[in-house]
PDB file of C-alpha atoms and ligand atoms in Angstrom:
ATOM      1  CA  MET A  54     -82.304 -65.455 102.676  1.00 49.00           C
ATOM      2  CA  ALA A  55     -85.219 -64.513 104.912  1.00 60.00           C
ATOM      3  CA  ASP A  56     -88.137 -62.520 103.566  1.00 80.00           C
ATOM      4  CA  GLU A  57     -87.725 -58.772 103.612  1.00 87.00           C
ATOM      5  CA  ARG A  58     -89.882 -55.825 102.647  1.00 91.00           C
ATOM      6  CA  ILE A  59     -89.762 -54.963  98.960  1.00 93.00           C
ATOM      7  CA  GLN A  60     -88.586 -51.372  99.521  1.00 91.00           C
ATOM      8  CA  LYS A  61     -85.760 -52.510 101.794  1.00 90.00           C
ATOM      9  CA  PHE A  62     -84.661 -55.149  99.312  1.00 90.00           C
ATOM     10  CA  LEU A  63     -84.630 -52.684  96.402  1.00 91.00           C
ATOM     11  CA  ALA A  64     -82.672 -50.111  98.414  1.00 89.00           C
ATOM     12  CA  ARG A  65     -80.166 -52.752  99.465  1.00 84.00           C
ATOM     13  CA  ALA A  66     -79.845 -53.855  95.852  1.00 86.00           C
ATOM     14  CA  GLY A  67     -78.788 -50.324  94.930  1.00 84.00           C
ATOM     15  CA  ILE A  68     -81.820 -49.274  92.906  1.00 88.00           C
ATOM     16  CA  ALA A  69     -82.150 -45.974  94.772  1.00 88.00           C
ATOM     17  CA  SER A  70     -82.409 -44.601  98.294  1.00 86.00           C
ATOM     18  CA  ARG A  71     -85.266 -46.036 100.353  1.00 85.00           C
ATOM     19  CA  ARG A  72     -87.367 -42.909 100.015  1.00 87.00           C
ATOM     20  CA  ARG A  73     -86.929 -42.850  96.256  1.00 89.00           C
ATOM     21  CA  VAL A  74     -87.607 -46.599  96.039  1.00 92.00           C
ATOM     22  CA  GLU A  75     -91.003 -46.022  97.621  1.00 93.00           C
ATOM     23  CA  GLU A  76     -91.818 -43.538  94.845  1.00 92.00           C
ATOM     24  CA  ILE A  77     -90.678 -46.050  92.233  1.00 94.00           C
ATOM     25  CA  ILE A  78     -93.015 -48.673  93.716  1.00 95.00           C
ATOM     26  CA  ARG A  79     -95.922 -46.230  93.862  1.00 94.00           C
ATOM     27  CA  ALA A  80     -95.287 -45.332  90.227  1.00 94.00           C
ATOM     28  CA  GLY A  81     -96.025 -48.966  89.297  1.00 94.00           C
ATOM     29  CA  ARG A  82     -92.526 -49.747  88.044  1.00 95.00           C
ATOM     30  CA  VAL A  83     -91.908 -52.830  90.182  1.00 95.00           C
ATOM     31  CA  LYS A  84     -93.072 -56.393  89.552  1.00 93.00           C
ATOM     32  CA  VAL A  85     -92.653 -59.514  91.668  1.00 91.00           C
ATOM     33  CA  ASN A  86     -93.083 -62.800  89.809  1.00 85.00           C
ATOM     34  CA  GLY A  87     -94.611 -60.876  86.932  1.00 87.00           C
ATOM     35  CA  LYS A  88     -97.234 -59.149  89.089  1.00 91.00           C
ATOM     36  CA  LEU A  89     -97.292 -55.402  89.634  1.00 94.00           C
ATOM     37  CA  VAL A  90     -96.503 -54.451  93.241  1.00 93.00           C
ATOM     38  CA  ASP A  91     -99.326 -52.244  94.431  1.00 84.00           C
ATOM     39  CA  ARG A  92     -98.356 -51.797  98.073  1.00 87.00           C
ATOM     40  CA  LEU A  93     -95.305 -50.961 100.130  1.00 89.00           C
ATOM     41  CA  GLY A  94     -94.246 -53.539 102.648  1.00 88.00           C
ATOM     42  CA  LEU A  95     -94.825 -56.607 100.476  1.00 92.00           C
ATOM     43  CA  LYS A  96     -92.485 -59.317 101.752  1.00 92.00           C
ATOM     44  CA  VAL A  97     -90.158 -60.859  99.183  1.00 89.00           C
ATOM     45  CA  ASP A  98     -87.558 -63.576  99.206  1.00 79.00           C
ATOM     46  CA  PRO A  99     -84.975 -62.721  96.537  1.00 74.00           C
ATOM     47  CA  ALA A 100     -83.894 -66.366  96.353  1.00 69.00           C
ATOM     48  CA  ARG A 101     -87.378 -67.483  95.333  1.00 72.00           C
ATOM     49  CA  ASN A 102     -89.010 -64.420  93.776  1.00 79.00           C
ATOM     50  CA  ARG A 103     -88.209 -62.748  90.483  1.00 81.00           C
ATOM     51  CA  ILE A 104     -88.104 -59.027  91.169  1.00 88.00           C
ATOM     52  CA  GLU A 105     -88.063 -56.508  88.330  1.00 89.00           C
ATOM     53  CA  VAL A 106     -87.814 -52.741  88.030  1.00 92.00           C
ATOM     54  CA  ASP A 107     -88.844 -51.341  84.650  1.00 91.00           C
ATOM     55  CA  GLY A 108     -88.774 -54.876  83.308  1.00 88.00           C
ATOM     56  CA  GLN A 109     -85.137 -55.473  84.386  1.00 84.00           C
ATOM     57  CA  PRO A 110     -84.407 -58.195  86.955  1.00 80.00           C
ATOM     58  CA  VAL A 111     -82.828 -56.929  90.159  1.00 86.00           C
ATOM     59  CA  ASN A 112     -79.822 -58.675  91.601  1.00 74.00           C
ATOM     60  CA  ALA A 113     -79.044 -57.912  95.243  1.00 71.00           C
ATOM     61  CA  GLY A 114     -75.591 -59.414  94.907  1.00 69.00           C
ATOM     62  CA  GLU A 115     -74.388 -56.343  92.964  1.00 69.00           C
ATOM     63  CA  GLU A 116     -71.028 -54.987  94.140  1.00 81.00           C
ATOM     64  CA  LYS A 117     -71.394 -52.001  96.423  1.00 87.00           C
ATOM     65  CA  LEU A 118     -69.747 -48.729  95.441  1.00 91.00           C
ATOM     66  CA  TYR A 119     -68.923 -45.964  97.897  1.00 96.00           C
ATOM     67  CA  LEU A 120     -67.503 -42.683  96.635  1.00 97.00           C
ATOM     68  CA  ALA A 121     -66.736 -39.360  98.263  1.00 98.00           C
ATOM     69  CA  PHE A 122     -67.420 -36.498  95.842  1.00 98.00           C
ATOM     70  CA  TYR A 123     -66.583 -32.803  96.167  1.00 98.00           C
ATOM     71  CA  LYS A 124     -69.641 -31.155  94.640  1.00 98.00           C
ATOM     72  CA  PRO A 125     -68.657 -27.783  93.240  1.00 98.00           C
ATOM     73  CA  ALA A 126     -70.981 -24.803  93.708  1.00 98.00           C
ATOM     74  CA  GLY A 127     -73.241 -24.373  90.677  1.00 98.00           C
ATOM     75  CA  VAL A 128     -73.933 -28.083  90.206  1.00 98.00           C
ATOM     76  CA  LEU A 129     -77.240 -29.869  90.854  1.00 98.00           C
ATOM     77  CA  THR A 130     -77.263 -32.883  93.193  1.00 96.00           C
ATOM     78  CA  THR A 131     -79.149 -34.894  90.587  1.00 91.00           C
ATOM     79  CA  LEU A 132     -78.326 -37.411  87.902  1.00 88.00           C
ATOM     80  CA  SER A 133     -80.437 -35.757  85.217  1.00 88.00           C
ATOM     81  CA  ASP A 134     -81.787 -32.285  84.549  1.00 91.00           C
ATOM     82  CA  PRO A 135     -84.356 -31.408  81.899  1.00 94.00           C
ATOM     83  CA  HIS A 136     -82.921 -27.860  81.700  1.00 95.00           C
ATOM     84  CA  GLY A 137     -79.380 -28.979  80.923  1.00 95.00           C
ATOM     85  CA  ARG A 138     -77.764 -27.428  83.998  1.00 96.00           C
ATOM     86  CA  PRO A 139     -74.504 -28.865  85.373  1.00 97.00           C
ATOM     87  CA  LYS A 140     -75.293 -31.967  87.396  1.00 97.00           C
ATOM     88  CA  LEU A 141     -73.673 -34.784  89.345  1.00 95.00           C
ATOM     89  CA  ALA A 142     -73.805 -37.262  86.466  1.00 93.00           C
ATOM     90  CA  ASP A 143     -71.499 -34.980  84.415  1.00 96.00           C
ATOM     91  CA  PHE A 144     -68.687 -35.798  86.856  1.00 96.00           C
ATOM     92  CA  LEU A 145     -69.283 -39.528  87.196  1.00 93.00           C
ATOM     93  CA  HIS A 146     -68.949 -40.824  83.616  1.00 88.00           C
ATOM     94  CA  ALA A 147     -66.108 -43.141  84.583  1.00 87.00           C
ATOM     95  CA  VAL A 148     -68.092 -44.810  87.376  1.00 86.00           C
ATOM     96  CA  ALA A 149     -69.250 -48.246  86.276  1.00 75.00           C
ATOM     97  CA  GLY A 150     -72.632 -49.104  87.758  1.00 73.00           C
ATOM     98  CA  ARG A 151     -75.651 -47.247  88.917  1.00 75.00           C
ATOM     99  CA  VAL A 152     -75.005 -44.892  91.828  1.00 87.00           C
ATOM    100  CA  PHE A 153     -76.899 -42.067  93.489  1.00 89.00           C
ATOM    101  CA  PRO A 154     -76.215 -39.368  96.068  1.00 93.00           C
ATOM    102  CA  ALA A 155     -76.978 -39.944  99.756  1.00 93.00           C
ATOM    103  CA  GLY A 156     -78.654 -36.664 100.596  1.00 93.00           C
ATOM    104  CA  ARG A 157     -78.199 -33.409  98.786  1.00 95.00           C
ATOM    105  CA  LEU A 158     -76.499 -30.049  98.715  1.00 98.00           C
ATOM    106  CA  ASP A 159     -78.152 -26.936  97.274  1.00 98.00           C
ATOM    107  CA  PHE A 160     -77.161 -25.789  93.779  1.00 98.00           C
ATOM    108  CA  ASP A 161     -74.957 -23.003  95.148  1.00 98.00           C
ATOM    109  CA  SER A 162     -73.548 -25.064  98.056  1.00 98.00           C
ATOM    110  CA  GLU A 163     -70.379 -27.126  97.764  1.00 98.00           C
ATOM    111  CA  GLY A 164     -68.558 -29.886  99.528  1.00 98.00           C
ATOM    112  CA  LEU A 165     -68.805 -33.499 100.518  1.00 98.00           C
ATOM    113  CA  LEU A 166     -71.409 -35.867  99.098  1.00 98.00           C
ATOM    114  CA  LEU A 167     -71.499 -39.598  99.569  1.00 97.00           C
ATOM    115  CA  ILE A 168     -72.299 -41.345  96.279  1.00 96.00           C
ATOM    116  CA  THR A 169     -73.264 -44.997  96.475  1.00 92.00           C
ATOM    117  CA  ASN A 170     -75.523 -47.796  95.293  1.00 85.00           C
ATOM    118  CA  ASP A 171     -76.089 -48.934  98.884  1.00 86.00           C
ATOM    119  CA  GLY A 172     -79.624 -47.718  99.392  1.00 82.00           C
ATOM    120  CA  GLU A 173     -79.872 -48.781 103.009  1.00 83.00           C
ATOM    121  CA  LEU A 174     -76.724 -46.897 104.029  1.00 90.00           C
ATOM    122  CA  ALA A 175     -77.868 -43.844 102.054  1.00 89.00           C
ATOM    123  CA  TYR A 176     -81.239 -43.937 103.812  1.00 85.00           C
ATOM    124  CA  ARG A 177     -79.719 -44.165 107.270  1.00 89.00           C
ATOM    125  CA  ILE A 178     -77.149 -41.440 106.684  1.00 93.00           C
ATOM    126  CA  THR A 179     -79.828 -38.955 105.730  1.00 90.00           C
ATOM    127  CA  HIS A 180     -82.506 -39.979 108.250  1.00 90.00           C
ATOM    128  CA  PRO A 181     -82.485 -37.842 111.439  1.00 91.00           C
ATOM    129  CA  ARG A 182     -83.141 -40.956 113.542  1.00 92.00           C
ATOM    130  CA  TYR A 183     -79.570 -42.123 112.961  1.00 94.00           C
ATOM    131  CA  LYS A 184     -78.110 -38.766 114.076  1.00 95.00           C
ATOM    132  CA  VAL A 185     -75.181 -38.670 111.667  1.00 97.00           C
ATOM    133  CA  ALA A 186     -73.333 -35.374 112.175  1.00 98.00           C
ATOM    134  CA  LYS A 187     -72.867 -33.176 109.119  1.00 98.00           C
ATOM    135  CA  VAL A 188     -70.243 -30.457 109.498  1.00 98.00           C
ATOM    136  CA  TYR A 189     -70.441 -27.236 107.478  1.00 98.00           C
ATOM    137  CA  LYS A 190     -68.071 -24.317 107.053  1.00 98.00           C
ATOM    138  CA  VAL A 191     -70.337 -21.353 106.568  1.00 98.00           C
ATOM    139  CA  TRP A 192     -69.544 -17.754 105.675  1.00 98.00           C
ATOM    140  CA  VAL A 193     -72.300 -15.459 106.874  1.00 98.00           C
ATOM    141  CA  SER A 194     -72.727 -11.817 106.068  1.00 98.00           C
ATOM    142  CA  GLY A 195     -71.829  -9.430 108.900  1.00 97.00           C
ATOM    143  CA  SER A 196     -69.949  -9.703 112.166  1.00 98.00           C
ATOM    144  CA  ILE A 197     -71.998 -12.238 114.092  1.00 97.00           C
ATOM    145  CA  ALA A 198     -73.083 -11.306 117.619  1.00 97.00           C
ATOM    146  CA  ALA A 199     -72.522 -13.719 120.511  1.00 97.00           C
ATOM    147  CA  GLU A 200     -76.273 -13.701 121.131  1.00 97.00           C
ATOM    148  CA  ALA A 201     -76.945 -14.963 117.570  1.00 98.00           C
ATOM    149  CA  VAL A 202     -74.367 -17.745 117.997  1.00 98.00           C
ATOM    150  CA  ALA A 203     -76.104 -18.784 121.218  1.00 98.00           C
ATOM    151  CA  ARG A 204     -79.481 -18.812 119.464  1.00 97.00           C
ATOM    152  CA  LEU A 205     -78.108 -20.968 116.628  1.00 97.00           C
ATOM    153  CA  ALA A 206     -76.594 -23.375 119.138  1.00 97.00           C
ATOM    154  CA  GLY A 207     -79.798 -23.578 121.159  1.00 96.00           C
ATOM    155  CA  GLY A 208     -81.957 -24.595 118.185  1.00 92.00           C
ATOM    156  CA  VAL A 209     -83.903 -21.966 116.270  1.00 96.00           C
ATOM    157  CA  VAL A 210     -87.510 -22.267 115.192  1.00 96.00           C
ATOM    158  CA  LEU A 211     -88.054 -22.393 111.435  1.00 96.00           C
ATOM    159  CA  LYS A 212     -91.294 -22.183 109.455  1.00 95.00           C
ATOM    160  CA  ASP A 213     -91.606 -25.988 109.519  1.00 94.00           C
ATOM    161  CA  GLY A 214     -90.848 -26.281 113.218  1.00 94.00           C
ATOM    162  CA  PRO A 215     -87.927 -26.164 115.646  1.00 95.00           C
ATOM    163  CA  VAL A 216     -84.555 -27.600 114.707  1.00 95.00           C
ATOM    164  CA  GLN A 217     -82.366 -29.468 117.159  1.00 95.00           C
ATOM    165  CA  PRO A 218     -79.516 -27.668 118.892  1.00 95.00           C
ATOM    166  CA  ALA A 219     -76.402 -27.309 116.729  1.00 97.00           C
ATOM    167  CA  ALA A 220     -72.717 -27.154 117.576  1.00 98.00           C
ATOM    168  CA  VAL A 221     -71.511 -23.715 116.456  1.00 98.00           C
ATOM    169  CA  LYS A 222     -67.960 -22.337 116.448  1.00 98.00           C
ATOM    170  CA  VAL A 223     -66.828 -18.929 115.262  1.00 98.00           C
ATOM    171  CA  LEU A 224     -63.696 -19.694 113.215  1.00 98.00           C
ATOM    172  CA  ARG A 225     -62.803 -16.294 111.785  1.00 98.00           C
ATOM    173  CA  LYS A 226     -64.037 -12.724 111.562  1.00 97.00           C
ATOM    174  CA  GLU A 227     -63.227 -10.537 108.561  1.00 97.00           C
ATOM    175  CA  PRO A 228     -64.601  -7.124 107.627  1.00 96.00           C
ATOM    176  CA  GLY A 229     -68.257  -7.687 106.721  1.00 97.00           C
ATOM    177  CA  ARG A 230     -68.313 -11.466 107.139  1.00 98.00           C
ATOM    178  CA  THR A 231     -67.827 -14.293 109.629  1.00 98.00           C
ATOM    179  CA  LEU A 232     -66.753 -17.895 109.116  1.00 98.00           C
ATOM    180  CA  LEU A 233     -68.654 -20.412 111.252  1.00 98.00           C
ATOM    181  CA  GLU A 234     -68.439 -24.146 111.703  1.00 98.00           C
ATOM    182  CA  ILE A 235     -71.922 -25.563 112.181  1.00 98.00           C
ATOM    183  CA  THR A 236     -72.635 -29.212 112.972  1.00 98.00           C
ATOM    184  CA  ILE A 237     -76.159 -30.569 112.636  1.00 97.00           C
ATOM    185  CA  LYS A 238     -77.648 -34.043 112.799  1.00 96.00           C
ATOM    186  CA  GLU A 239     -80.848 -33.436 110.856  1.00 92.00           C
ATOM    187  CA  GLY A 240     -81.136 -32.515 107.204  1.00 88.00           C
ATOM    188  CA  LYS A 241     -84.162 -30.362 106.605  1.00 92.00           C
ATOM    189  CA  LYS A 242     -84.257 -28.601 103.268  1.00 94.00           C
ATOM    190  CA  ARG A 243     -81.822 -25.650 103.202  1.00 97.00           C
ATOM    191  CA  GLN A 244     -81.518 -26.064 106.953  1.00 97.00           C
ATOM    192  CA  VAL A 245     -78.238 -24.245 107.603  1.00 98.00           C
ATOM    193  CA  LYS A 246     -79.150 -21.304 105.387  1.00 98.00           C
ATOM    194  CA  ARG A 247     -82.559 -20.987 107.027  1.00 98.00           C
ATOM    195  CA  MET A 248     -81.048 -21.246 110.526  1.00 98.00           C
ATOM    196  CA  CYS A 249     -78.555 -18.464 109.821  1.00 98.00           C
ATOM    197  CA  ALA A 250     -81.161 -16.272 108.145  1.00 98.00           C
ATOM    198  CA  ALA A 251     -83.455 -16.795 111.146  1.00 97.00           C
ATOM    199  CA  VAL A 252     -80.888 -15.193 113.470  1.00 97.00           C
ATOM    200  CA  GLY A 253     -80.217 -12.336 111.035  1.00 97.00           C
ATOM    201  CA  TYR A 254     -76.997 -13.449 109.308  1.00 98.00           C
ATOM    202  CA  PRO A 255     -77.588 -14.683 105.747  1.00 98.00           C
ATOM    203  CA  VAL A 256     -75.235 -17.327 104.360  1.00 98.00           C
ATOM    204  CA  VAL A 257     -72.954 -16.190 101.571  1.00 98.00           C
ATOM    205  CA  ARG A 258     -71.032 -19.445 101.129  1.00 98.00           C
ATOM    206  CA  LEU A 259     -71.620 -22.952 102.424  1.00 98.00           C
ATOM    207  CA  LYS A 260     -69.332 -25.956 102.246  1.00 98.00           C
ATOM    208  CA  ARG A 261     -69.913 -29.413 103.751  1.00 98.00           C
ATOM    209  CA  GLU A 262     -66.717 -30.696 105.341  1.00 98.00           C
ATOM    210  CA  ALA A 263     -67.818 -33.977 106.899  1.00 98.00           C
ATOM    211  CA  ILE A 264     -70.539 -36.620 107.050  1.00 98.00           C
ATOM    212  CA  GLY A 265     -70.086 -38.655 110.217  1.00 97.00           C
ATOM    213  CA  PRO A 266     -66.548 -40.053 110.123  1.00 97.00           C
ATOM    214  CA  LEU A 267     -66.086 -39.153 106.433  1.00 98.00           C
ATOM    215  CA  ARG A 268     -63.980 -36.035 105.688  1.00 98.00           C
ATOM    216  CA  LEU A 269     -63.644 -33.863 102.573  1.00 98.00           C
ATOM    217  CA  GLY A 270     -59.938 -33.430 103.410  1.00 96.00           C
ATOM    218  CA  GLU A 271     -57.766 -32.111 100.590  1.00 97.00           C
ATOM    219  CA  MET A 272     -60.157 -32.958  97.754  1.00 98.00           C
ATOM    220  CA  LYS A 273     -60.732 -30.317  95.066  1.00 98.00           C
ATOM    221  CA  PRO A 274     -64.105 -29.306  93.572  1.00 98.00           C
ATOM    222  CA  GLY A 275     -65.268 -31.899  91.019  1.00 98.00           C
ATOM    223  CA  GLU A 276     -63.004 -34.672  92.340  1.00 97.00           C
ATOM    224  CA  TYR A 277     -64.182 -38.000  93.662  1.00 97.00           C
ATOM    225  CA  ARG A 278     -62.477 -40.951  95.269  1.00 97.00           C
ATOM    226  CA  CYS A 279     -63.421 -44.417  96.518  1.00 96.00           C
ATOM    227  CA  LEU A 280     -63.860 -44.719 100.252  1.00 97.00           C
ATOM    228  CA  THR A 281     -61.361 -46.931 102.031  1.00 97.00           C
ATOM    229  CA  LYS A 282     -62.622 -50.164 103.589  1.00 96.00           C
ATOM    230  CA  GLN A 283     -62.064 -48.535 106.970  1.00 97.00           C
ATOM    231  CA  GLU A 284     -64.235 -45.532 106.051  1.00 97.00           C
ATOM    232  CA  VAL A 285     -67.076 -47.763 104.851  1.00 97.00           C
ATOM    233  CA  LYS A 286     -66.835 -49.797 108.030  1.00 97.00           C
ATOM    234  CA  ARG A 287     -66.947 -46.718 110.258  1.00 97.00           C
ATOM    235  CA  LEU A 288     -69.861 -45.186 108.348  1.00 97.00           C
ATOM    236  CA  LYS A 289     -71.829 -48.421 108.626  1.00 96.00           C
ATOM    237  CA  GLN A 290     -71.016 -48.766 112.305  1.00 96.00           C
ATOM    238  CA  GLN A 291     -72.377 -45.275 112.943  1.00 95.00           C
ATOM    239  CA  VAL A 292     -75.784 -46.212 111.543  1.00 95.00           C
ATOM    240  CA  GLY A 293     -76.016 -49.720 112.965  1.00 93.00           C
ATOM    241  CA  LEU A 294     -75.253 -51.699 109.786  1.00 89.00           C
TER     242      LEU A 294
HETATM  243  N1  URA B 365     -77.958 -26.633 104.536  1.00 50.45           N
HETATM  244  C1  URA B 365     -78.258 -25.750 103.561  1.00 50.45           C
HETATM  245  O1  URA B 365     -78.870 -24.729 103.819  1.00 50.45           O
HETATM  246  N2  URA B 365     -77.873 -26.024 102.306  1.00 50.45           N
HETATM  247  C2  URA B 365     -77.164 -27.116 101.978  1.00 50.45           C
HETATM  248  O2  URA B 365     -76.823 -27.308 100.811  1.00 50.45           O
HETATM  249  C3  URA B 365     -76.853 -28.028 103.003  1.00 50.45           C
HETATM  250  C4  URA B 365     -77.261 -27.761 104.278  1.00 50.45           C
END
């Protein structure tokens, strides 16, 4: 195999997402041929080099796992929590192998999460450059005005800068609340909630329905399932893998 950058190799080997892998390298937890890796971008050849994380050899031939998980509201998108709150790992005991979430949902948000050990796919799905559409069903407080829908669709300006235009549909109006479908291709922190708040309609409930070609479908909160070969293929195609 040709040389590749250490962070790309570790992500591909399923150690963590590429972003997280960079932190692991910076924390001094990675060795190549017994020497601490002190810079990102070091080129490695897994066939010739012995690569270790926390003293454990890394094998890039590990089987890839791809799961769709329905994160319930009130669960952290993390594998551990020092405060003992409900977390992803509580639902994944039966999963053999080390997996991690591709992206996140807020504690009080629910819906579709991709769980995998394919660090490169996870990186691309969450990176705005690859423009993977995430679809949300969003209840906002109040009866939304057409002008606010137009502002959401046009791309509002948040504290950390403008967001890209979104696809916005009004699905239902009930007394005191409106159900929207919002599709975005970025993933800034709490983006949908901040977008809705910025146009004056706070989110009361948020559920992710789709990530690219992957759908939540009829899954129930707390359930997970393996992706079909076709789903993995379509996800990879979307991000050029
Ligand atoms: N946008 C949000 O505001 N929260 C989420 O959990 C996901 C997208």
